[in-house]
Amino acid sequence: MPPQHGAWAMLLLPYAAAVGVTGPRWPHLPLLGAWLTGYLFSYYALLAVKTARPARVRPQLLLYGAVTALLGLPVLLARPTVLGYAPLFAALVAVNAAYARRRRERVLLNNLASVAQSVLVVFVVATVAGVSVAAVAGVAAAVGAYLVGTVLYVKTMIRERESVEYRWASGAYHLAALVVAVAAGWGPAVAAVFAALFLRAALLPGRRLAPVQVGMIELVGAVLVLAAVIARWA
């Protein structure tokens, strides 16, 4: 299994928020399976690109590729229109592949491309549910704002912990996200969560927290975002 534990929250939060708002439909279950196994396939595919040695991960590519195809088939049969998202996903994965080839996966732009893929699943869930994408635009915006902030904040806690520039960028971004949450009318619950996220981005960098502690804080943040988003838009 990939060692990128933080990726699971990035995968599950947009999906869960969208299902919580649109209401569950039976194709959402195979969609979840295809979404998760698709991530596993992409992880090893990008590893093959990075190392230029696809034979080393061929078993994983064959396994996860086959399972993703099998789980995705009923979704496509039920809602063929989801194919319309394929070019967007392909373009974003191409960004990931370009950075993987250069062994620069930790670059901010590459992280943001991954966030964009996760946010797109909000619209996929809506399409599967037969709900207008406009109805989940606020959900996508709030979840995306949180995930982008998480990318910046986690960098200030781990890989860029000594960077004053990243700390300022993270703090400024979280303050801007809070202002947007209030101005856009995302509701008091969402605004309160973004206020708490701003405080953690302003106060915690510089403290020597272990990665597992950083991860647990983000898990709590993701749960709060999920609850607030569903309460606002469901």
Short mmCIF file of C-alpha atoms in Angstrom, two decimals:
data_model
loop_
_atom_site.label_atom_id
_atom_site.label_comp_id
_atom_site.label_asym_id
_atom_site.label_seq_id
_atom_site.Cartn_x
_atom_site.Cartn_y
_atom_site.Cartn_z
CA MET A 1 0.00 0.00 0.00
CA PRO A 2 1.22 3.56 -0.67
CA PRO A 3 2.79 5.27 2.34
CA GLN A 4 0.96 8.54 1.64
CA HIS A 5 -1.44 8.41 4.58
CA GLY A 6 -2.67 11.97 4.11
CA ALA A 7 -3.94 11.11 0.65
CA TRP A 8 -6.83 9.09 2.08
CA ALA A 9 -8.43 12.14 3.69
CA MET A 10 -7.98 14.05 0.43
CA LEU A 11 -9.75 11.22 -1.38
CA LEU A 12 -12.57 10.58 1.08
CA LEU A 13 -13.54 14.09 2.22
CA PRO A 14 -14.81 15.41 -1.17
CA TYR A 15 -16.60 12.15 -1.90
CA ALA A 16 -18.27 11.96 1.52
CA ALA A 17 -19.25 15.63 1.45
CA ALA A 18 -20.82 15.31 -1.98
CA VAL A 19 -22.73 12.14 -1.11
CA GLY A 20 -23.90 13.73 2.13
CA VAL A 21 -25.32 16.67 0.19
CA THR A 22 -26.76 14.90 -2.86
CA GLY A 23 -27.99 11.83 -1.01
CA PRO A 24 -26.68 8.33 -1.77
CA ARG A 25 -27.46 6.46 -4.99
CA TRP A 26 -26.46 2.89 -5.71
CA PRO A 27 -23.77 3.86 -8.30
CA HIS A 28 -22.01 5.83 -5.58
CA LEU A 29 -20.80 2.57 -4.02
CA PRO A 30 -18.90 1.24 -7.05
CA LEU A 31 -17.79 4.82 -7.72
CA LEU A 32 -16.13 4.90 -4.29
CA GLY A 33 -14.38 1.63 -5.00
CA ALA A 34 -13.19 2.82 -8.41
CA TRP A 35 -12.07 6.15 -6.93
CA LEU A 36 -9.92 4.45 -4.28
CA THR A 37 -8.47 1.73 -6.48
CA GLY A 38 -7.93 4.33 -9.19
CA TYR A 39 -5.78 6.25 -6.75
CA LEU A 40 -3.80 3.09 -5.98
CA PHE A 41 -3.32 2.48 -9.71
CA SER A 42 -2.20 6.08 -10.28
CA TYR A 43 0.25 5.91 -7.38
CA TYR A 44 2.08 2.95 -8.88
CA ALA A 45 1.76 4.30 -12.41
CA LEU A 46 3.46 7.52 -11.33
CA LEU A 47 6.07 5.48 -9.49
CA ALA A 48 6.75 3.65 -12.75
CA VAL A 49 7.12 7.00 -14.52
CA LYS A 50 9.44 8.28 -11.80
CA THR A 51 11.74 5.24 -11.81
CA ALA A 52 11.37 4.36 -15.51
CA ARG A 53 11.07 0.75 -14.34
CA PRO A 54 7.43 -0.27 -14.81
CA ALA A 55 8.26 -3.97 -14.46
CA ARG A 56 8.84 -3.45 -10.73
CA VAL A 57 5.23 -2.43 -10.15
CA ARG A 58 3.54 -4.48 -12.88
CA PRO A 59 1.60 -6.68 -10.39
CA GLN A 60 0.10 -3.60 -8.72
CA LEU A 61 -0.72 -1.96 -12.04
CA LEU A 62 -2.47 -5.08 -13.32
CA LEU A 63 -4.38 -5.65 -10.07
CA TYR A 64 -5.54 -2.10 -9.42
CA GLY A 65 -6.12 -1.36 -13.08
CA ALA A 66 -8.40 -4.37 -13.47
CA VAL A 67 -10.32 -3.69 -10.27
CA THR A 68 -10.78 -0.02 -11.18
CA ALA A 69 -12.14 -0.98 -14.61
CA LEU A 70 -14.54 -3.53 -13.13
CA LEU A 71 -15.85 -1.12 -10.52
CA GLY A 72 -16.06 1.77 -12.95
CA LEU A 73 -18.08 -0.14 -15.54
CA PRO A 74 -21.43 -0.10 -13.68
CA VAL A 75 -20.97 3.61 -12.99
CA LEU A 76 -20.41 4.30 -16.68
CA LEU A 77 -23.42 2.18 -17.64
CA ALA A 78 -25.63 4.00 -15.14
CA ARG A 79 -24.33 7.52 -15.93
CA PRO A 80 -22.37 7.65 -19.22
CA THR A 81 -22.08 11.43 -18.84
CA VAL A 82 -19.34 10.99 -16.23
CA LEU A 83 -16.99 10.38 -19.16
CA GLY A 84 -17.12 14.12 -19.70
CA TYR A 85 -14.78 14.50 -16.73
CA ALA A 86 -12.13 12.25 -18.26
CA PRO A 87 -10.24 15.02 -20.14
CA LEU A 88 -9.99 17.11 -16.97
CA PHE A 89 -8.64 14.22 -14.94
CA ALA A 90 -6.24 13.31 -17.77
CA ALA A 91 -4.84 16.84 -17.89
CA LEU A 92 -4.29 16.93 -14.13
CA VAL A 93 -2.71 13.48 -14.07
CA ALA A 94 -0.41 14.64 -16.87
CA VAL A 95 0.82 17.39 -14.53
CA ASN A 96 1.52 14.74 -11.88
CA ALA A 97 3.35 12.58 -14.42
CA ALA A 98 5.52 15.49 -15.58
CA TYR A 99 6.64 16.22 -12.03
CA ALA A 100 7.10 12.53 -11.24
CA ARG A 101 9.36 12.16 -14.25
CA ARG A 102 11.53 14.97 -12.86
CA ARG A 103 11.31 13.57 -9.31
CA ARG A 104 9.70 16.77 -8.06
CA GLU A 105 6.46 15.43 -6.64
CA ARG A 106 6.60 17.74 -3.61
CA VAL A 107 6.36 20.91 -5.71
CA LEU A 108 3.35 23.01 -4.72
CA LEU A 109 1.84 23.04 -8.22
CA ASN A 110 1.90 19.26 -8.31
CA ASN A 111 0.14 19.12 -4.94
CA LEU A 112 -2.50 21.53 -6.20
CA ALA A 113 -3.09 19.36 -9.27
CA SER A 114 -3.82 16.46 -6.92
CA VAL A 115 -6.19 18.65 -4.90
CA ALA A 116 -8.01 19.62 -8.09
CA GLN A 117 -8.53 15.95 -8.94
CA SER A 118 -10.03 15.35 -5.51
CA VAL A 119 -12.34 18.35 -5.80
CA LEU A 120 -13.52 17.16 -9.21
CA VAL A 121 -15.00 14.06 -7.60
CA VAL A 122 -17.60 16.33 -5.96
CA PHE A 123 -19.01 17.03 -9.41
CA VAL A 124 -18.71 13.37 -10.43
CA VAL A 125 -20.77 12.36 -7.40
CA ALA A 126 -23.38 14.99 -8.30
CA THR A 127 -23.55 13.78 -11.89
CA VAL A 128 -23.97 10.18 -10.73
CA ALA A 129 -26.79 11.32 -8.44
CA GLY A 130 -28.49 13.22 -11.27
CA VAL A 131 -27.98 16.51 -9.42
CA SER A 132 -26.92 19.70 -11.14
CA VAL A 133 -23.25 20.52 -10.68
CA ALA A 134 -24.33 24.06 -9.77
CA ALA A 135 -26.00 22.63 -6.68
CA VAL A 136 -22.66 21.38 -5.34
CA ALA A 137 -20.50 24.32 -6.42
CA GLY A 138 -20.39 25.63 -2.86
CA VAL A 139 -19.45 22.19 -1.56
CA ALA A 140 -16.58 21.95 -4.04
CA ALA A 141 -15.41 25.47 -3.20
CA ALA A 142 -15.43 24.90 0.57
CA VAL A 143 -13.77 21.51 0.39
CA GLY A 144 -11.22 22.77 -2.13
CA ALA A 145 -10.43 25.78 0.04
CA TYR A 146 -9.79 23.47 2.97
CA LEU A 147 -7.58 21.08 1.00
CA VAL A 148 -5.44 23.84 -0.51
CA GLY A 149 -4.98 25.26 2.97
CA THR A 150 -3.99 21.84 4.28
CA VAL A 151 -1.29 21.52 1.63
CA LEU A 152 0.22 24.84 2.70
CA TYR A 153 -0.16 24.25 6.42
CA VAL A 154 1.34 20.74 6.40
CA LYS A 155 4.34 22.05 4.48
CA THR A 156 4.93 24.61 7.25
CA MET A 157 4.86 21.79 9.79
CA ILE A 158 7.09 19.27 8.04
CA ARG A 159 9.04 19.91 4.83
CA GLU A 160 9.05 23.70 4.98
CA ARG A 161 9.03 24.14 8.75
CA GLU A 162 11.96 26.55 8.59
CA SER A 163 10.49 28.65 5.78
CA VAL A 164 9.18 32.02 6.93
CA GLU A 165 7.74 32.60 3.45
CA TYR A 166 5.61 29.46 3.65
CA ARG A 167 4.34 30.43 7.10
CA TRP A 168 3.25 33.84 5.84
CA ALA A 169 1.71 32.33 2.72
CA SER A 170 -0.20 29.76 4.76
CA GLY A 171 -1.44 32.33 7.26
CA ALA A 172 -2.48 34.78 4.55
CA TYR A 173 -4.24 32.05 2.60
CA HIS A 174 -6.21 30.84 5.63
CA LEU A 175 -7.24 34.38 6.50
CA ALA A 176 -8.41 34.90 2.91
CA ALA A 177 -10.31 31.59 3.00
CA LEU A 178 -12.08 32.71 6.19
CA VAL A 179 -13.04 36.02 4.58
CA VAL A 180 -14.39 34.17 1.53
CA ALA A 181 -16.36 31.77 3.73
CA VAL A 182 -18.06 34.70 5.44
CA ALA A 183 -18.53 36.85 2.32
CA ALA A 184 -19.83 33.98 0.20
CA GLY A 185 -22.46 33.08 2.77
CA TRP A 186 -21.22 29.57 3.49
CA GLY A 187 -22.93 29.75 6.85
CA PRO A 188 -21.82 30.18 10.47
CA ALA A 189 -20.73 26.55 10.91
CA VAL A 190 -18.40 26.61 7.89
CA ALA A 191 -17.09 30.05 8.87
CA ALA A 192 -16.39 28.83 12.41
CA VAL A 193 -14.43 25.85 11.08
CA PHE A 194 -12.38 28.09 8.80
CA ALA A 195 -11.71 30.41 11.74
CA ALA A 196 -10.34 27.43 13.68
CA LEU A 197 -8.26 26.41 10.67
CA PHE A 198 -6.83 29.93 10.48
CA LEU A 199 -5.85 29.78 14.15
CA ARG A 200 -4.07 26.44 13.72
CA ALA A 201 -2.21 27.81 10.67
CA ALA A 202 -1.20 30.94 12.59
CA LEU A 203 -0.27 29.38 15.93
CA LEU A 204 1.11 25.88 15.32
CA PRO A 205 3.96 26.39 12.80
CA GLY A 206 7.24 26.51 14.69
CA ARG A 207 6.08 24.00 17.26
CA ARG A 208 7.84 20.65 17.04
CA LEU A 209 4.88 18.37 16.46
CA ALA A 210 5.46 14.83 15.25
CA PRO A 211 3.99 13.98 11.81
CA VAL A 212 1.42 11.73 13.46
CA GLN A 213 0.26 14.66 15.61
CA VAL A 214 0.00 16.88 12.54
CA GLY A 215 -2.01 14.15 10.85
CA MET A 216 -4.41 13.75 13.76
CA ILE A 217 -5.07 17.50 13.83
CA GLU A 218 -5.85 17.40 10.11
CA LEU A 219 -8.14 14.41 10.62
CA VAL A 220 -10.15 16.44 13.12
CA GLY A 221 -10.17 19.38 10.71
CA ALA A 222 -11.44 17.20 7.87
CA VAL A 223 -14.26 15.80 10.02
CA LEU A 224 -15.29 19.30 11.07
CA VAL A 225 -15.28 20.50 7.45
CA LEU A 226 -17.37 17.49 6.44
CA ALA A 227 -19.96 18.08 9.16
CA ALA A 228 -20.17 21.81 8.49
CA VAL A 229 -20.48 21.40 4.71
CA ILE A 230 -23.24 18.81 4.99
CA ALA A 231 -25.10 20.95 7.55
CA ARG A 232 -24.92 23.95 5.20
CA TRP A 233 -25.82 22.39 1.85
CA ALA A 234 -27.71 19.16 2.53
#
